[in-house]
mmCIF file of C-alpha atoms in Angstrom:
data_model
loop_
_atom_site.group_PDB
_atom_site.id
_atom_site.type_symbol
_atom_site.label_atom_id
_atom_site.label_comp_id
_atom_site.label_asym_id
_atom_site.label_seq_id
_atom_site.Cartn_x
_atom_site.Cartn_y
_atom_site.Cartn_z
ATOM 1 C CA MET A 14 98.176 98.260 54.048
ATOM 2 C CA ARG A 15 100.765 96.689 56.298
ATOM 3 C CA ARG A 16 99.920 94.904 59.532
ATOM 4 C CA VAL A 17 101.107 96.006 62.932
ATOM 5 C CA VAL A 18 101.636 93.856 65.866
ATOM 6 C CA VAL A 19 102.565 94.167 69.514
ATOM 7 C CA THR A 20 106.140 92.645 70.413
ATOM 8 C CA GLY A 21 106.986 94.246 73.598
ATOM 9 C CA LEU A 22 105.591 95.835 76.837
ATOM 10 C CA GLY A 23 106.905 97.790 79.718
ATOM 11 C CA ALA A 24 105.179 99.291 82.782
ATOM 12 C CA VAL A 25 105.620 101.326 85.716
ATOM 13 C CA THR A 26 102.544 101.572 87.838
ATOM 14 C CA PRO A 27 101.062 102.111 91.257
ATOM 15 C CA ILE A 28 100.418 98.450 91.683
ATOM 16 C CA GLY A 29 103.551 97.224 90.088
ATOM 17 C CA ASN A 30 106.804 98.462 88.524
ATOM 18 C CA ASP A 31 106.846 95.892 85.846
ATOM 19 C CA VAL A 32 104.246 94.212 83.455
ATOM 20 C CA GLU A 33 104.204 90.843 85.224
ATOM 21 C CA ALA A 34 103.579 92.541 88.771
ATOM 22 C CA PHE A 35 101.080 95.250 87.187
ATOM 23 C CA TRP A 36 99.110 92.373 85.505
ATOM 24 C CA ASP A 37 98.939 90.368 88.597
ATOM 25 C CA GLY A 38 97.729 93.260 90.487
ATOM 26 C CA LEU A 39 94.888 93.781 88.046
ATOM 27 C CA LYS A 40 93.804 90.296 88.099
ATOM 28 C CA ASN A 41 93.686 90.361 91.894
ATOM 29 C CA GLY A 42 91.973 93.648 92.188
ATOM 30 C CA LYS A 43 94.977 95.251 94.033
ATOM 31 C CA ASN A 44 94.157 98.842 95.132
ATOM 32 C CA GLY A 45 97.301 101.223 94.432
ATOM 33 C CA ILE A 46 95.623 104.054 96.245
ATOM 34 C CA ALA A 47 96.562 105.434 99.562
ATOM 35 C CA LYS A 48 97.500 108.709 101.356
ATOM 36 C CA VAL A 49 99.924 110.898 99.456
ATOM 37 C CA THR A 50 103.494 110.486 100.822
ATOM 38 C CA LYS A 51 105.329 112.916 98.207
ATOM 39 C CA PHE A 52 104.048 116.270 100.050
ATOM 40 C CA ASP A 53 102.069 117.289 103.227
ATOM 41 C CA THR A 54 98.409 117.359 102.279
ATOM 42 C CA THR A 55 97.158 118.919 105.418
ATOM 43 C CA ASP A 56 95.924 122.118 103.584
ATOM 44 C CA PHE A 57 94.567 120.214 100.895
ATOM 45 C CA LYS A 58 90.798 119.152 100.456
ATOM 46 C CA ALA A 59 92.147 115.938 98.557
ATOM 47 C CA ALA A 60 94.771 113.735 100.259
ATOM 48 C CA LEU A 61 94.802 110.482 98.395
ATOM 49 C CA GLY A 62 96.929 109.506 95.371
ATOM 50 C CA ALA A 63 98.136 106.473 93.403
ATOM 51 C CA GLU A 64 101.863 106.736 93.816
ATOM 52 C CA VAL A 65 104.485 104.380 92.060
ATOM 53 C CA LYS A 66 106.127 102.598 94.923
ATOM 54 C CA ASP A 67 109.672 101.377 95.490
ATOM 55 C CA PHE A 68 110.810 102.569 92.206
ATOM 56 C CA ASP A 69 114.636 102.530 91.593
ATOM 57 C CA PRO A 70 115.671 104.329 88.305
ATOM 58 C CA LEU A 71 119.136 103.046 88.787
ATOM 59 C CA LEU A 72 117.809 99.522 87.509
ATOM 60 C CA TYR A 73 117.662 101.380 84.294
ATOM 61 C CA MET A 74 119.759 104.283 84.093
ATOM 62 C CA GLU A 75 123.377 105.325 85.277
ATOM 63 C CA LYS A 76 123.503 107.706 88.169
ATOM 64 C CA PRO A 77 124.546 110.709 86.297
ATOM 65 C CA SER A 78 121.434 110.484 83.868
ATOM 66 C CA VAL A 79 119.171 110.231 86.775
ATOM 67 C CA ARG A 80 120.504 113.334 88.241
ATOM 68 C CA LYS A 81 119.821 114.901 84.702
ATOM 69 C CA THR A 82 116.216 113.875 84.398
ATOM 70 C CA ASP A 83 112.708 114.496 85.829
ATOM 71 C CA LEU A 84 110.725 111.732 87.352
ATOM 72 C CA TYR A 85 108.679 111.453 84.522
ATOM 73 C CA THR A 86 111.451 110.700 82.124
ATOM 74 C CA GLN A 87 112.872 108.132 84.489
ATOM 75 C CA TYR A 88 109.616 106.229 84.524
ATOM 76 C CA ALA A 89 109.505 106.544 80.602
ATOM 77 C CA MET A 90 112.998 105.246 80.515
ATOM 78 C CA ALA A 91 112.239 102.275 82.884
ATOM 79 C CA ALA A 92 109.095 101.177 80.812
ATOM 80 C CA ALA A 93 110.910 101.648 77.406
ATOM 81 C CA ALA A 94 113.929 99.481 78.582
ATOM 82 C CA GLN A 95 111.475 96.785 79.665
ATOM 83 C CA ALA A 96 109.602 96.914 76.438
ATOM 84 C CA MET A 97 112.945 96.824 74.405
ATOM 85 C CA GLU A 98 114.093 93.864 76.265
ATOM 86 C CA ASP A 99 110.805 92.169 76.102
ATOM 87 C CA SER A 100 110.554 92.586 72.068
ATOM 88 C CA GLY A 101 114.344 91.650 71.721
ATOM 89 C CA ILE A 102 114.304 94.082 68.769
ATOM 90 C CA GLU A 103 117.478 96.048 69.727
ATOM 91 C CA GLY A 104 120.137 95.274 67.013
ATOM 92 C CA LYS A 105 117.802 93.611 64.721
ATOM 93 C CA ILE A 106 116.581 96.824 62.791
ATOM 94 C CA GLU A 107 117.882 99.562 60.985
ATOM 95 C CA SER A 108 118.088 102.563 63.159
ATOM 96 C CA ASP A 109 116.282 104.770 60.649
ATOM 97 C CA ARG A 110 113.296 102.309 60.438
ATOM 98 C CA ILE A 111 112.526 102.495 64.284
ATOM 99 C CA GLY A 112 111.245 105.761 65.909
ATOM 100 C CA VAL A 113 109.556 106.890 69.265
ATOM 101 C CA TYR A 114 106.286 108.394 69.994
ATOM 102 C CA VAL A 115 106.184 108.840 73.686
ATOM 103 C CA GLY A 116 104.289 111.786 75.311
ATOM 104 C CA ALA A 117 103.489 113.448 78.601
ATOM 105 C CA GLY A 118 100.220 115.362 79.505
ATOM 106 C CA ILE A 119 102.243 117.573 81.714
ATOM 107 C CA GLY A 120 105.809 116.589 81.544
ATOM 108 C CA GLY A 121 108.473 117.640 84.082
ATOM 109 C CA ILE A 122 106.629 119.487 86.520
ATOM 110 C CA ASN A 123 108.590 118.367 89.562
ATOM 111 C CA THR A 124 111.534 119.994 87.882
ATOM 112 C CA LEU A 125 109.526 123.187 87.152
ATOM 113 C CA CYS A 126 108.416 123.577 90.729
ATOM 114 C CA GLU A 127 111.694 122.815 92.361
ATOM 115 C CA GLU A 128 113.542 125.338 90.016
ATOM 116 C CA HIS A 129 111.004 127.915 90.446
ATOM 117 C CA SER A 130 111.571 127.821 94.168
ATOM 118 C CA ASN A 131 115.218 128.078 93.784
ATOM 119 C CA LEU A 132 114.437 131.354 91.678
ATOM 120 C CA LEU A 133 112.399 132.760 94.388
ATOM 121 C CA ASP A 134 114.470 131.693 97.215
ATOM 122 C CA LYS A 135 117.890 131.923 95.926
ATOM 123 C CA GLY A 136 117.849 133.966 92.869
ATOM 124 C CA PRO A 137 118.260 133.450 89.015
ATOM 125 C CA LYS A 138 121.846 132.150 89.290
ATOM 126 C CA ARG A 139 120.776 129.331 91.381
ATOM 127 C CA VAL A 140 118.308 127.921 88.543
ATOM 128 C CA SER A 141 119.945 124.697 87.263
ATOM 129 C CA PRO A 142 121.480 124.778 83.771
ATOM 130 C CA MET A 143 119.572 121.470 83.539
ATOM 131 C CA PHE A 144 116.155 123.102 84.181
ATOM 132 C CA VAL A 145 114.997 123.413 80.542
ATOM 133 C CA PRO A 146 116.172 119.838 79.209
ATOM 134 C CA LYS A 147 114.751 118.450 82.315
ATOM 135 C CA MET A 148 111.470 119.902 82.258
ATOM 136 C CA ILE A 149 110.353 120.031 78.579
ATOM 137 C CA THR A 150 107.712 117.329 77.577
ATOM 138 C CA ASN A 151 109.345 116.031 74.643
ATOM 139 C CA ILE A 152 112.519 115.072 76.362
ATOM 140 C CA ALA A 153 111.393 111.548 77.419
ATOM 141 C CA ALA A 154 111.053 110.629 73.744
ATOM 142 C CA GLY A 155 114.399 112.246 73.118
ATOM 143 C CA ASN A 156 116.095 110.385 75.878
ATOM 144 C CA ILE A 157 114.848 107.137 74.758
ATOM 145 C CA ALA A 158 115.986 107.722 71.176
ATOM 146 C CA ILE A 159 119.315 108.716 72.305
ATOM 147 C CA LYS A 160 119.774 105.696 74.509
ATOM 148 C CA TYR A 161 118.944 103.107 71.929
ATOM 149 C CA LYS A 162 120.262 105.265 68.925
ATOM 150 C CA LEU A 163 116.821 105.305 67.271
ATOM 151 C CA ASN A 164 117.132 107.655 64.130
ATOM 152 C CA GLY A 165 113.556 107.331 62.913
ATOM 153 C CA SER A 166 110.774 109.816 63.520
ATOM 154 C CA CYS A 167 110.766 110.837 67.335
ATOM 155 C CA LEU A 168 107.554 112.901 68.324
ATOM 156 C CA CYS A 169 105.968 113.848 71.542
ATOM 157 C CA ILE A 170 102.243 114.144 71.447
ATOM 158 C CA THR A 171 100.552 115.925 74.159
ATOM 159 C CA THR A 172 96.704 115.500 74.351
ATOM 160 C CA ALA A 173 96.123 115.489 78.083
ATOM 161 C CA CYS A 174 94.609 112.244 79.267
ATOM 162 C CA ALA A 175 94.499 110.787 75.767
ATOM 163 C CA THR A 176 98.267 111.505 75.314
ATOM 164 C CA SER A 177 99.510 107.705 75.101
ATOM 165 C CA SER A 178 96.545 106.469 73.308
ATOM 166 C CA HIS A 179 97.345 109.074 70.512
ATOM 167 C CA CYS A 180 101.111 108.097 70.543
ATOM 168 C CA ILE A 181 100.350 104.426 70.145
ATOM 169 C CA GLY A 182 97.548 105.171 67.487
ATOM 170 C CA GLU A 183 99.903 107.427 65.436
ATOM 171 C CA ALA A 184 102.920 105.069 65.720
ATOM 172 C CA TYR A 185 100.465 102.373 64.316
ATOM 173 C CA ARG A 186 99.609 104.372 61.458
ATOM 174 C CA HIS A 187 103.439 105.421 60.811
ATOM 175 C CA ILE A 188 104.129 101.690 60.510
ATOM 176 C CA LYS A 189 100.920 100.881 58.512
ATOM 177 C CA HIS A 190 101.682 103.358 55.927
ATOM 178 C CA GLY A 191 105.215 102.230 55.576
ATOM 179 C CA TYR A 192 107.347 105.071 57.095
ATOM 180 C CA ALA A 193 109.031 102.614 59.746
ATOM 181 C CA ASP A 194 109.178 99.109 60.453
ATOM 182 C CA ALA A 195 108.821 99.469 64.617
ATOM 183 C CA MET A 196 108.036 102.081 67.066
ATOM 184 C CA VAL A 197 108.452 102.732 70.568
ATOM 185 C CA ALA A 198 105.000 104.093 71.678
ATOM 186 C CA GLY A 199 103.122 105.170 74.906
ATOM 187 C CA GLY A 200 103.535 107.928 77.587
ATOM 188 C CA SER A 201 104.568 108.759 81.042
ATOM 189 C CA GLU A 202 103.543 111.077 83.916
ATOM 190 C CA ALA A 203 104.900 111.956 87.512
ATOM 191 C CA ALA A 204 102.655 114.945 88.338
ATOM 192 C CA ILE A 205 101.796 114.169 92.171
ATOM 193 C CA THR A 206 102.889 117.558 93.192
ATOM 194 C CA PRO A 207 101.448 120.267 95.209
ATOM 195 C CA LEU A 208 100.799 122.503 92.277
ATOM 196 C CA ALA A 209 99.214 119.833 90.235
ATOM 197 C CA PHE A 210 97.046 118.750 93.212
ATOM 198 C CA ALA A 211 95.739 122.522 93.941
ATOM 199 C CA GLY A 212 95.024 122.967 90.254
ATOM 200 C CA PHE A 213 92.818 119.918 89.995
ATOM 201 C CA ILE A 214 91.423 120.289 93.308
ATOM 202 C CA ASN A 215 90.421 123.815 92.293
ATOM 203 C CA CYS A 216 88.804 122.854 89.070
ATOM 204 C CA MET A 217 86.682 120.212 90.999
ATOM 205 C CA ALA A 218 88.294 117.249 89.171
ATOM 206 C CA LEU A 219 89.780 115.285 92.187
ATOM 207 C CA SER A 220 88.035 113.088 94.586
ATOM 208 C CA THR A 221 87.861 114.552 98.088
ATOM 209 C CA SER A 222 87.228 111.036 99.533
ATOM 210 C CA ASP A 223 89.599 110.033 102.404
ATOM 211 C CA ASP A 224 88.928 106.393 102.263
ATOM 212 C CA PRO A 225 91.115 104.497 99.494
ATOM 213 C CA GLU A 226 88.575 101.930 99.096
ATOM 214 C CA THR A 227 85.768 104.313 97.999
ATOM 215 C CA ALA A 228 87.988 106.899 96.295
ATOM 216 C CA SER A 229 88.227 105.863 92.625
ATOM 217 C CA ILE A 230 84.930 104.144 91.846
ATOM 218 C CA PRO A 231 84.211 104.433 88.106
ATOM 219 C CA PHE A 232 80.445 104.059 87.105
ATOM 220 C CA ASP A 233 79.433 103.922 90.877
ATOM 221 C CA ALA A 234 76.812 106.228 91.611
ATOM 222 C CA ARG A 235 78.838 107.576 94.667
ATOM 223 C CA ARG A 236 81.785 108.649 92.551
ATOM 224 C CA ASN A 237 82.816 112.371 93.160
ATOM 225 C CA GLY A 238 86.141 112.678 91.325
ATOM 226 C CA PHE A 239 89.192 111.024 90.120
ATOM 227 C CA ILE A 240 92.341 109.970 91.972
ATOM 228 C CA MET A 241 95.643 111.210 90.470
ATOM 229 C CA GLY A 242 98.047 108.424 89.564
ATOM 230 C CA GLU A 243 101.513 108.238 87.864
ATOM 231 C CA GLY A 244 103.892 105.948 86.043
ATOM 232 C CA ALA A 245 104.587 105.038 82.402
ATOM 233 C CA GLY A 246 103.183 102.327 79.814
ATOM 234 C CA ILE A 247 105.164 101.679 76.619
ATOM 235 C CA LEU A 248 104.703 99.212 73.772
ATOM 236 C CA ILE A 249 106.916 98.105 70.932
ATOM 237 C CA LEU A 250 104.832 98.068 67.854
ATOM 238 C CA GLU A 251 106.423 96.369 64.739
ATOM 239 C CA GLU A 252 105.313 95.546 61.202
ATOM 240 C CA TYR A 253 104.096 91.932 61.007
ATOM 241 C CA GLU A 254 106.284 90.471 58.445
ATOM 242 C CA HIS A 255 109.318 92.061 59.970
ATOM 243 C CA ALA A 256 108.345 90.551 63.403
ATOM 244 C CA VAL A 257 107.810 87.150 61.963
ATOM 245 C CA ASN A 258 111.035 87.078 59.965
ATOM 246 C CA ARG A 259 113.169 87.856 63.090
ATOM 247 C CA GLY A 260 111.208 85.336 65.221
ATOM 248 C CA ALA A 261 109.689 87.766 67.499
ATOM 249 C CA LYS A 262 107.195 86.831 70.247
ATOM 250 C CA ILE A 263 103.878 88.581 69.066
ATOM 251 C CA TYR A 264 101.304 89.457 71.688
ATOM 252 C CA CYS A 265 98.627 90.641 69.207
ATOM 253 C CA GLU A 266 97.644 92.816 66.379
ATOM 254 C CA ILE A 267 96.583 96.453 66.568
ATOM 255 C CA GLY A 268 93.490 96.362 64.277
ATOM 256 C CA GLY A 269 92.137 99.843 64.400
ATOM 257 C CA TYR A 270 92.504 103.331 65.717
ATOM 258 C CA GLY A 271 89.933 105.920 66.054
ATOM 259 C CA SER A 272 90.874 109.926 66.717
ATOM 260 C CA THR A 273 88.260 112.689 67.127
ATOM 261 C CA CYS A 274 87.676 115.978 69.095
ATOM 262 C CA ASP A 275 84.574 117.079 70.884
ATOM 263 C CA ALA A 276 85.565 120.629 69.966
ATOM 264 C CA TYR A 277 83.033 121.542 72.841
ATOM 265 C CA HIS A 278 84.668 122.699 76.113
ATOM 266 C CA VAL A 279 88.183 123.099 77.616
ATOM 267 C CA THR A 280 87.561 120.672 80.478
ATOM 268 C CA ALA A 281 83.953 119.075 80.379
ATOM 269 C CA PRO A 282 83.047 116.504 77.682
ATOM 270 C CA ASP A 283 80.300 117.023 75.451
ATOM 271 C CA MET A 284 77.314 115.293 76.835
ATOM 272 C CA GLU A 285 75.895 114.197 73.548
ATOM 273 C CA ALA A 286 78.810 111.938 73.281
ATOM 274 C CA ALA A 287 78.804 111.837 69.584
ATOM 275 C CA TRP A 288 82.526 112.309 68.963
ATOM 276 C CA VAL A 289 83.650 109.847 71.510
ATOM 277 C CA ALA A 290 81.346 107.243 69.796
ATOM 278 C CA LYS A 291 82.622 108.324 66.459
ATOM 279 C CA ALA A 292 86.337 107.598 67.639
ATOM 280 C CA ILE A 293 85.282 104.081 68.877
ATOM 281 C CA GLU A 294 83.102 103.392 65.911
ATOM 282 C CA ASP A 295 86.032 104.226 63.471
ATOM 283 C CA SER A 296 88.612 101.988 65.534
ATOM 284 C CA VAL A 297 85.874 99.121 65.442
ATOM 285 C CA LYS A 298 85.313 99.588 61.707
ATOM 286 C CA GLU A 299 88.940 99.627 60.919
ATOM 287 C CA ALA A 300 89.568 96.514 62.935
ATOM 288 C CA GLY A 301 86.616 94.754 61.122
ATOM 289 C CA ILE A 302 84.815 93.918 64.204
ATOM 290 C CA GLU A 303 81.537 95.718 63.740
ATOM 291 C CA GLY A 304 78.726 93.492 65.553
ATOM 292 C CA GLU A 305 81.085 91.375 67.615
ATOM 293 C CA THR A 306 80.319 91.161 71.235
ATOM 294 C CA ASN A 307 82.948 88.733 72.438
ATOM 295 C CA ILE A 308 85.348 91.748 73.292
ATOM 296 C CA TYR A 309 86.624 93.890 76.210
ATOM 297 C CA VAL A 310 86.591 97.510 76.560
ATOM 298 C CA ASN A 311 89.089 99.025 78.979
ATOM 299 C CA THR A 312 87.284 102.391 79.243
ATOM 300 C CA HIS A 313 88.643 105.535 80.301
ATOM 301 C CA GLY A 314 86.444 105.494 83.368
ATOM 302 C CA THR A 315 87.829 108.211 85.716
ATOM 303 C CA SER A 316 85.280 108.198 88.483
ATOM 304 C CA THR A 317 84.209 111.781 87.543
ATOM 305 C CA PRO A 318 80.427 112.275 87.385
ATOM 306 C CA LEU A 319 80.430 113.556 83.894
ATOM 307 C CA ASN A 320 83.150 111.387 82.232
ATOM 308 C CA ASP A 321 81.660 108.100 83.186
ATOM 309 C CA LYS A 322 77.934 108.970 82.167
ATOM 310 C CA THR A 323 79.240 110.469 78.885
ATOM 311 C CA GLU A 324 81.416 107.353 78.113
ATOM 312 C CA THR A 325 78.459 105.139 78.914
ATOM 313 C CA LYS A 326 76.410 107.187 76.451
ATOM 314 C CA ALA A 327 79.398 106.967 73.826
ATOM 315 C CA LEU A 328 79.689 103.237 74.138
ATOM 316 C CA LYS A 329 75.902 102.591 73.885
ATOM 317 C CA LYS A 330 75.942 104.805 70.742
ATOM 318 C CA ALA A 331 78.914 102.984 69.386
ATOM 319 C CA PHE A 332 77.556 99.398 69.896
ATOM 320 C CA GLY A 333 73.946 99.820 70.361
ATOM 321 C CA GLU A 334 72.341 96.833 72.312
ATOM 322 C CA ASN A 335 75.331 95.081 72.010
ATOM 323 C CA ALA A 336 76.965 97.431 74.559
ATOM 324 C CA TYR A 337 75.063 95.334 77.246
ATOM 325 C CA LYS A 338 76.682 92.167 76.107
ATOM 326 C CA ILE A 339 80.438 93.287 75.926
ATOM 327 C CA HIS A 340 82.860 93.023 78.920
ATOM 328 C CA MET A 341 84.076 96.382 80.196
ATOM 329 C CA SER A 342 86.045 97.647 83.076
ATOM 330 C CA SER A 343 88.044 100.534 84.410
ATOM 331 C CA THR A 344 91.392 99.670 85.781
ATOM 332 C CA LYS A 345 91.687 103.383 87.032
ATOM 333 C CA SER A 346 89.674 101.758 89.984
ATOM 334 C CA MET A 347 93.224 100.331 91.082
ATOM 335 C CA THR A 348 95.848 102.690 89.314
ATOM 336 C CA GLY A 349 94.109 105.788 89.639
ATOM 337 C CA HIS A 350 94.361 108.328 86.698
ATOM 338 C CA ALA A 351 98.005 108.565 85.418
ATOM 339 C CA LEU A 352 97.042 111.402 83.158
ATOM 340 C CA GLY A 353 99.086 111.346 80.030
ATOM 341 C CA ALA A 354 100.517 107.861 80.935
ATOM 342 C CA ALA A 355 96.922 106.399 81.368
ATOM 343 C CA GLY A 356 96.506 105.370 77.875
ATOM 344 C CA GLY A 357 99.835 103.573 77.697
ATOM 345 C CA ILE A 358 99.159 101.439 81.087
ATOM 346 C CA GLU A 359 95.654 100.641 79.975
ATOM 347 C CA ALA A 360 96.789 99.596 76.511
ATOM 348 C CA ILE A 361 98.866 96.991 78.156
ATOM 349 C CA ALA A 362 96.042 95.945 80.561
ATOM 350 C CA ALA A 363 93.920 95.630 77.377
ATOM 351 C CA VAL A 364 96.748 93.427 75.553
ATOM 352 C CA LYS A 365 97.042 91.217 78.591
ATOM 353 C CA ALA A 366 93.376 90.654 78.945
ATOM 354 C CA LEU A 367 93.158 89.597 75.262
ATOM 355 C CA CYS A 368 96.164 87.250 75.508
ATOM 356 C CA GLU A 369 95.490 85.714 78.812
ATOM 357 C CA GLY A 370 91.380 85.442 78.460
ATOM 358 C CA ILE A 371 90.910 87.422 81.807
ATOM 359 C CA ILE A 372 88.887 90.577 82.278
ATOM 360 C CA PRO A 373 90.269 92.955 84.925
ATOM 361 C CA PRO A 374 87.546 94.183 87.379
ATOM 362 C CA THR A 375 86.400 97.550 88.529
ATOM 363 C CA ILE A 376 87.034 97.401 92.269
ATOM 364 C CA GLY A 377 85.148 99.182 94.961
ATOM 365 C CA TYR A 378 81.995 98.967 92.840
ATOM 366 C CA ARG A 379 78.915 98.935 95.211
ATOM 367 C CA GLU A 380 76.045 101.372 94.159
ATOM 368 C CA ALA A 381 74.690 101.270 90.631
ATOM 369 C CA ASP A 382 73.976 104.338 88.660
ATOM 370 C CA PRO A 383 71.294 104.016 86.146
ATOM 371 C CA GLU A 384 73.200 106.342 83.676
ATOM 372 C CA CYS A 385 76.226 104.062 83.768
ATOM 373 C CA ASP A 386 74.318 100.694 83.181
ATOM 374 C CA ILE A 387 77.014 98.882 81.454
ATOM 375 C CA ASP A 388 78.667 95.670 82.743
ATOM 376 C CA CYS A 389 81.748 97.061 84.390
ATOM 377 C CA THR A 390 82.860 93.816 85.686
ATOM 378 C CA PRO A 391 82.361 94.639 89.398
ATOM 379 C CA ASN A 392 84.913 93.739 92.107
ATOM 380 C CA LYS A 393 86.267 90.348 90.612
ATOM 381 C CA ALA A 394 88.122 89.483 87.401
ATOM 382 C CA VAL A 395 86.291 87.212 85.078
ATOM 383 C CA LYS A 396 87.681 84.601 82.604
ATOM 384 C CA ALA A 397 86.557 85.314 78.902
ATOM 385 C CA ASP A 398 88.118 84.087 75.798
ATOM 386 C CA ILE A 399 87.665 87.317 73.730
ATOM 387 C CA CYS A 400 88.862 88.237 70.336
ATOM 388 C CA ALA A 401 89.400 91.771 70.605
ATOM 389 C CA ALA A 402 90.189 94.336 73.252
ATOM 390 C CA LEU A 403 89.611 98.093 73.043
ATOM 391 C CA SER A 404 91.178 100.961 75.018
ATOM 392 C CA THR A 405 89.455 104.164 75.209
ATOM 393 C CA SER A 406 90.945 107.542 76.124
ATOM 394 C CA LEU A 407 89.254 111.061 76.682
ATOM 395 C CA GLY A 408 91.352 114.134 77.394
ATOM 396 C CA PHE A 409 90.874 117.931 78.453
ATOM 397 C CA GLY A 410 90.332 119.883 75.324
ATOM 398 C CA GLY A 411 87.859 117.251 74.004
ATOM 399 C CA HIS A 412 90.507 114.836 72.561
ATOM 400 C CA ASN A 413 89.220 111.282 72.054
ATOM 401 C CA ALA A 414 91.022 108.080 71.184
ATOM 402 C CA SER A 415 90.173 104.467 70.711
ATOM 403 C CA LEU A 416 92.584 101.503 70.060
ATOM 404 C CA VAL A 417 91.472 98.045 69.068
ATOM 405 C CA PHE A 418 93.843 95.105 69.703
ATOM 406 C CA LYS A 419 93.008 91.700 68.012
ATOM 407 C CA LYS A 420 94.327 88.167 68.161
ATOM 408 C CA ILE A 421 96.483 87.144 65.425
#
């Protein structure tokens, strides 16, 4: 099978609107969580979010395109533009040999809410003719393909909070099995809206903390829910020989991918953690790093009571006693949970950790939970010359994904 490498990265996040700023924030434990500014939270039980700050879509798109796109598409376009520029692949590949696998967990919910209000307040004639193409979840992928004239496979995978990881994993397989030479892969989300907040609050998923320093605290005994984030993470994946022949900068290799389903419950993880563990085991086996301890796991680590202890159990099932020797952390302590974009953002964190030998911390960690007894790199980054980095994702519906990045 063909080898697949990473040659481009692009990120829009609550702690930085490009990869350099994002990675600098992670290394230094920057907290991107604060009181929500996008709407009045007076009547809401939760008031904190991890919003993208100072984002200017006009850096990446023409003004008419901005007017015709939802915010989640704008984030995706920005991250894709960064990744394409970083890779230098534009114009150096046949258009039918590069595709786009970019998804969202929710998609254009800002547009949906705005146009629903127009319908109720002003009548059906005032609903925008751009409503549908702004709202639909596949349109970020479509817009990226249109901008760069990418004629290969263009898909939007939606698996809730595992969306981006599945997009990256399936893009990896698409190249590995010869269907493409390169892919634009990842995800985007912009769901900090009153409707989404109310929905997640009422299913008891969001943290009700009013202190940004103790709101998203994965693996800490005090955790009580996740903080909603937003943004986009996009990677350029490329067949190894193709990348070498054009003189591309290569970050690392994707060595393995695992994908399973709990088939258990629409929101709760299966507490036995067998299928999360299986996804991790499959990715590790494919990457050929069984028994290796000199690795880093960027965990899903949402700061919800059930997720964190279930994921801990899965990691211990997958790695055995070696789970206590492996570097782990949850960067959601800094970025919040960006839903469908989380896996893309966190894959970039894993790639940068691998390349620079720095393990980003889990900030805000104070009180140990005996059911979450892994080394979560509390509060401060550490240096470690690791040979591989994993990114794990779990989504509503029981969707599980694990990606392994390796040094070349």
